[in-house]
């Protein structure tokens, strides 16, 4: 883990509100597990706390983040130019564990793709990719994993399956052989809840990357907790014990 | 080289810099970046007699020059702390201050009783900002007579030096400081977070009420340190919005014997070791032999 200065080498709009940020950290970030994240300083003095972002990619010393503009920090970040210097702290948290299975299903909703991408890249053909979004426009986010033939659902039916990604996954599970498989998921809380209900009958193994507001990212402040089924210690830190949790252990 | 060691309650600390309670986890979490032995003294997260789950979400919110937290004092309880974490500080020979709290007076007393003296425990720091269940949630630290009573009763059950950590949400903090001193407090920690709230204009709700910290509270903390350190003859530990070495020096000059860094660590996790290094340089550049030469220097005006 390092806290290092980093230079923005590219900050480009991919489609709609989605951006891809490439950074060159002054120090190497070491070994990274898919699902881990960084705390990024938003350049300038407007935003006080750092913001957490999944590691979308890390290759040849270049760190890539995919982000969606949702508020003040991401808005300012989207307006930050090339060559700007900032700081990144990472890699942080516990990523996905790839256990030996017959099949791996990765599931992302919208910007959730940012949390799954590095895993998909490392699993390559071994992964089936399920991506849910609003309309065909967002399929632009899948460009560099297009060779893996992601299965896409759109809410408006303009591309792929019409409906949400959890329904699409459910159909897939019902129509394919019941082999030893594991699901890796990243998306909004509503989607995780939905998924949990929909696979409840078979209790398929599932690791979920969850999000929460963070201050430190290091386990220092206890601000980012998620409620779990552990009766003695229900609140676990997303940044330290997570951000990847066993779906069956968290309360949604 | 300027000497940044100092004496506190008869023990020598290698520097006057501590973390603020609740902002450096249980200590081990920072180890991937730097070791707790760097600190003059480690201050625990607030501990209670029994483990405490803390508040539901959201627990943190960003403000313009600060943050609001509503962690609700989540902790594993004083016994588990001593079993699971204290040996780590022993091994590292790091002095430690135990911050503790209760929701009733008995809980404060019970907690203090459970902590056995040890040469590495510099002091107990009692958090007086907790809501007093019996008094309908008004904090223990708000009235001089309540402060007097609880400090005196805790003092009666422990041989470890006692720091009273005061809330700034009072009519006259000097009066409270004097009450704590007269009840036998060995030192004061000033200040805790300031009660604050946020309104979500779009949703027309108050998503969080909690304690404000960071640069936005600094001048409030500085005034408390300045006035209380002039009013009572016991050491004061200054805390609130210290973001850099300049701020740290200001607190020492205002009368703080030591300082604590909280929110700044979230902005830059290396802030504490940086400030320790820079304090040394500060003394050199300004020709002071030791840190003790600048403590309370503003009082002589
Ligand atoms: C482990 C982790 C990994 C993440 N990875 C990514 C990623 O790869 N790409 C990406 O775009 N986003 C990611 N996020 C979410 C990202 O951190 C937030 O979108 C960002 O902090 C919002 O900052 P802001 O200043 O723009 O929003 P603010 O102005 O602070 O808030 C605006 C809105 O964003 C919501 N929001 C604030 N913080 C979060 C949060 N932590 N998670 C979700 N919503 C939030 C608020 O509820 C509010 O509605 C991740 C979050 C975590 C915890
Ligand atoms: C996340 C968080 C948790 C805190 N927990 C405690 C605590 O358990 N006990 C306590 O006495 N003060 C606690 N505080 C208050 C700090 O110790 C400190 O008094 C306050 O944050 C002001 O300092 P700062 O501006 O440097 O953060 C907490 C503050 C924060 C931000
Ligand atoms: S963000 Fe501070 S503990 Fe997770």
Coordinates of C-alpha atoms in Angstrom, one line a residue, chain A:
Chain A
X1 CA 0.0 0.0 0.0
X2 CA 1.3 3.5 -0.9
X3 CA 0.2 7.0 -0.6
X4 CA 1.7 8.7 -3.6
X5 CA 1.6 11.7 -5.9
X6 CA 0.1 10.8 -9.3
X7 CA -0.1 12.6 -12.6
X8 CA -3.2 12.6 -14.7
X9 CA -2.3 11.4 -18.1
X10 CA -5.8 11.2 -19.5
X11 CA -9.3 12.1 -18.3
X12 CA -11.8 11.3 -21.0
X13 CA -15.5 11.2 -21.4
X14 CA -16.5 7.7 -22.5
X15 CA -20.2 8.2 -22.9
X16 CA -23.0 10.1 -21.0
X17 CA -21.7 10.8 -17.5
X18 CA -19.0 8.1 -17.5
X19 CA -15.3 9.0 -17.5
X20 CA -12.1 7.1 -17.7
X21 CA -9.2 8.5 -15.7
X22 CA -5.6 7.3 -16.3
X23 CA -3.0 8.2 -13.7
X24 CA 0.7 7.7 -13.4
X25 CA 1.5 7.2 -9.7
X26 CA 5.1 8.3 -8.8
X27 CA 5.5 5.1 -6.8
X28 CA 4.5 1.6 -7.9
X29 CA 1.3 0.4 -6.2
X30 CA 2.4 -3.2 -5.8
X31 CA 0.2 -6.2 -6.3
X32 CA -3.4 -5.5 -6.7
X33 CA -6.4 -7.8 -6.2
X34 CA -9.4 -7.2 -8.4
X35 CA -12.1 -5.5 -6.3
X36 CA -9.6 -3.4 -4.4
X37 CA -9.8 0.4 -4.5
X38 CA -7.9 3.7 -4.0
X39 CA -8.7 6.9 -2.2
X40 CA -8.2 9.7 -4.7
X41 CA -7.7 13.3 -3.8
X42 CA -10.0 15.5 -6.0
X43 CA -7.5 18.2 -7.3
X44 CA -8.1 21.7 -6.0
X45 CA -9.3 22.9 -2.6
X46 CA -13.0 22.5 -3.0
X47 CA -13.4 18.9 -1.9
X48 CA -12.3 18.1 1.6
X49 CA -12.2 14.3 1.9
X50 CA -10.7 11.9 -0.6
X51 CA -13.1 9.8 -2.7
X52 CA -13.0 6.0 -3.1
X53 CA -12.8 4.5 -6.6
X54 CA -12.4 0.9 -7.7
X55 CA -9.2 0.0 -9.5
X56 CA -10.5 -0.5 -13.0
X57 CA -7.1 -1.5 -14.3
X58 CA -3.5 -1.4 -13.4
X59 CA -1.0 -2.1 -16.0
X60 CA 2.6 -1.1 -16.7
X61 CA 2.5 1.3 -13.7
X62 CA -0.6 3.1 -15.1
X63 CA -3.7 3.2 -12.8
X64 CA -7.1 3.5 -14.5
X65 CA -10.4 4.4 -12.8
X66 CA -13.8 4.6 -14.4
X67 CA -16.1 7.0 -12.7
X68 CA -19.6 8.4 -13.1
X69 CA -20.4 12.0 -12.3
X70 CA -22.9 11.9 -9.4
X71 CA -22.0 14.9 -7.2
X72 CA -19.6 17.7 -6.3
X73 CA -16.4 15.6 -6.3
X74 CA -16.9 13.6 -9.4
X75 CA -18.1 16.8 -11.2
X76 CA -14.9 18.6 -10.4
X77 CA -12.9 15.6 -11.3
X78 CA -14.5 15.4 -14.7
X79 CA -13.3 19.0 -15.3
X80 CA -9.7 18.3 -14.3
X81 CA -7.2 18.4 -17.1
X82 CA -4.3 16.3 -18.2
X83 CA -1.0 16.7 -16.3
X84 CA -2.7 17.8 -13.1
X85 CA -1.0 16.3 -10.0
X86 CA -3.1 14.6 -7.3
X87 CA -2.6 11.9 -4.7
X88 CA -3.7 8.3 -4.6
X89 CA -3.7 5.9 -1.6
X90 CA -4.0 2.3 -2.3
X91 CA -4.5 -0.5 -3.0
X92 CA -7.1 -0.7 -0.2
X93 CA -9.5 -3.3 1.1
X94 CA -10.0 -6.9 0.4
X95 CA -10.8 -7.8 -3.2
X96 CA -12.6 -10.8 -4.8
X97 CA -11.3 -14.3 -4.0
X98 CA -11.3 -16.5 -7.0
X99 CA -12.0 -20.0 -5.7
X100 CA -11.8 -23.1 -7.9
X101 CA -15.2 -23.3 -9.6
X102 CA -16.6 -24.7 -12.8
X103 CA -18.1 -21.4 -13.8
X104 CA -17.7 -17.7 -12.9
X105 CA -20.5 -15.3 -13.4
X106 CA -19.7 -11.6 -13.1
X107 CA -22.6 -9.2 -12.8
X108 CA -22.5 -5.4 -13.0
X109 CA -25.1 -2.7 -13.0
X110 CA -24.2 0.6 -14.6
X111 CA -21.0 2.1 -13.1
X112 CA -20.7 -1.3 -11.2
X113 CA -18.7 -2.3 -14.3
X114 CA -15.9 -0.3 -12.8
X115 CA -15.7 -2.6 -9.8
X116 CA -15.8 -5.8 -11.9
X117 CA -13.6 -4.9 -14.9
X118 CA -10.3 -5.8 -13.4
X119 CA -11.6 -9.2 -12.3
X120 CA -13.1 -9.8 -15.7
X121 CA -9.8 -9.0 -17.3
X122 CA -8.0 -11.5 -15.1
X123 CA -10.6 -14.3 -15.6
X124 CA -10.7 -13.8 -19.4
X125 CA -12.8 -16.4 -21.2
X126 CA -13.5 -18.2 -17.9
X127 CA -15.9 -15.4 -17.0
X128 CA -19.5 -14.9 -18.2
X129 CA -20.2 -11.2 -18.1
X130 CA -23.6 -9.8 -17.3
X131 CA -24.1 -6.1 -17.7
X132 CA -27.3 -4.2 -17.0
X133 CA -27.9 -0.6 -18.0
X134 CA -30.6 1.9 -19.1
X135 CA -30.1 1.9 -22.9
X136 CA -27.9 0.8 -25.7
X137 CA -25.7 3.9 -25.4
X138 CA -24.1 2.6 -22.2
X139 CA -22.8 -0.5 -24.1
X140 CA -19.9 1.8 -25.0
X141 CA -18.5 1.0 -21.6
X142 CA -17.9 -2.6 -22.6
X143 CA -15.7 -1.8 -25.6
X144 CA -12.5 -3.3 -24.3
X145 CA -14.1 -6.5 -23.1
X146 CA -16.3 -6.9 -26.2
X147 CA -14.3 -10.1 -27.1
X148 CA -15.8 -11.8 -24.0
X149 CA -19.3 -11.4 -25.5
X150 CA -21.0 -9.8 -22.5
X151 CA -24.7 -10.4 -22.1
X152 CA -26.4 -7.1 -21.9
X153 CA -29.8 -6.0 -20.6
X154 CA -31.3 -2.6 -21.1
X155 CA -34.2 -1.2 -19.2
X156 CA -35.6 0.4 -22.4
X157 CA -35.0 -2.7 -24.4
X158 CA -32.9 -0.9 -27.0
X159 CA -30.2 -3.6 -26.8
X160 CA -30.0 -7.2 -25.6
X161 CA -32.4 -8.4 -23.0
X162 CA -35.3 -6.1 -22.1
X163 CA -35.4 -5.7 -18.3
X164 CA -32.9 -5.6 -15.5
X165 CA -29.7 -7.6 -15.2
X166 CA -30.9 -9.7 -12.3
X167 CA -33.8 -11.0 -14.3
X168 CA -31.5 -11.8 -17.2
X169 CA -29.1 -13.6 -14.8
X170 CA -32.0 -15.6 -13.3
X171 CA -33.1 -16.7 -16.8
X172 CA -29.5 -17.8 -17.5
X173 CA -29.3 -19.8 -14.2
X174 CA -32.6 -21.5 -14.9
X175 CA -31.8 -22.4 -18.5
X176 CA -28.3 -23.7 -17.9
X177 CA -26.9 -26.7 -16.1
X178 CA -26.6 -26.4 -12.4
X179 CA -22.9 -26.7 -12.0
X180 CA -20.5 -25.5 -9.3
X181 CA -20.5 -21.7 -9.9
X182 CA -19.8 -18.5 -8.2
X183 CA -21.2 -15.0 -8.8
X184 CA -19.2 -11.8 -8.5
X185 CA -21.4 -8.7 -8.4
X186 CA -21.1 -4.9 -8.2
X187 CA -24.0 -2.5 -8.4
X188 CA -26.4 -0.4 -6.5
X189 CA -27.9 -1.6 -3.3
X190 CA -31.4 -2.2 -4.8
X191 CA -29.8 -4.5 -7.4
X192 CA -27.9 -6.5 -4.7
X193 CA -31.2 -6.9 -2.7
X194 CA -32.9 -8.1 -5.8
X195 CA -30.2 -10.5 -6.6
X196 CA -30.2 -11.9 -3.1
X197 CA -33.9 -12.6 -3.3
X198 CA -33.7 -14.1 -6.8
X199 CA -30.9 -16.7 -6.0
X200 CA -32.1 -17.3 -2.4
X201 CA -33.5 -20.8 -3.3
X202 CA -30.2 -22.2 -4.4
X203 CA -27.9 -20.0 -2.3
X204 CA -25.3 -19.9 -5.0
X205 CA -21.9 -18.5 -3.7
X206 CA -21.8 -14.9 -4.3
X207 CA -19.2 -12.1 -3.5
X208 CA -20.6 -8.6 -3.6
X209 CA -18.6 -5.4 -3.9
X210 CA -20.4 -2.8 -1.8
X211 CA -20.1 1.0 -1.5
X212 CA -20.4 3.4 1.4
X213 CA -19.3 6.9 2.1
X214 CA -15.7 6.9 3.3
X215 CA -13.5 9.4 5.1
X216 CA -10.2 7.5 5.6
X217 CA -10.4 4.3 3.5
X218 CA -8.0 2.7 6.0
X219 CA -10.2 1.4 8.8
X220 CA -9.4 4.4 11.1
X221 CA -12.7 6.1 11.5
X222 CA -15.5 3.5 11.4
X223 CA -17.5 5.7 9.1
X224 CA -18.1 3.4 6.3
X225 CA -19.7 0.3 7.9
X226 CA -22.1 -2.2 6.5
X227 CA -24.5 -4.1 8.6
X228 CA -23.9 -7.9 8.6
X229 CA -25.6 -10.9 10.2
X230 CA -22.8 -11.2 12.8
X231 CA -24.8 -10.6 16.0
X232 CA -21.8 -9.8 18.2
X233 CA -20.3 -7.3 15.8
X234 CA -22.9 -6.3 13.2
X235 CA -21.1 -3.3 11.7
X236 CA -18.1 -4.2 9.5
X237 CA -16.0 -1.6 7.8
X238 CA -16.4 -1.5 4.1
X239 CA -12.9 -0.2 3.6
X240 CA -11.2 -2.7 5.8
X241 CA -13.2 -5.9 6.2
X242 CA -14.7 -5.2 2.6
X243 CA -15.4 -3.8 0.1
X244 CA -16.0 -7.4 -1.1
X245 CA -18.4 -9.3 1.2
X246 CA -20.1 -12.6 1.0
X247 CA -23.6 -11.6 -0.2
X248 CA -25.2 -14.0 2.4
X249 CA -23.5 -12.3 5.3
X250 CA -24.6 -8.8 4.7
X251 CA -27.9 -7.3 5.7
X252 CA -29.5 -5.5 2.7

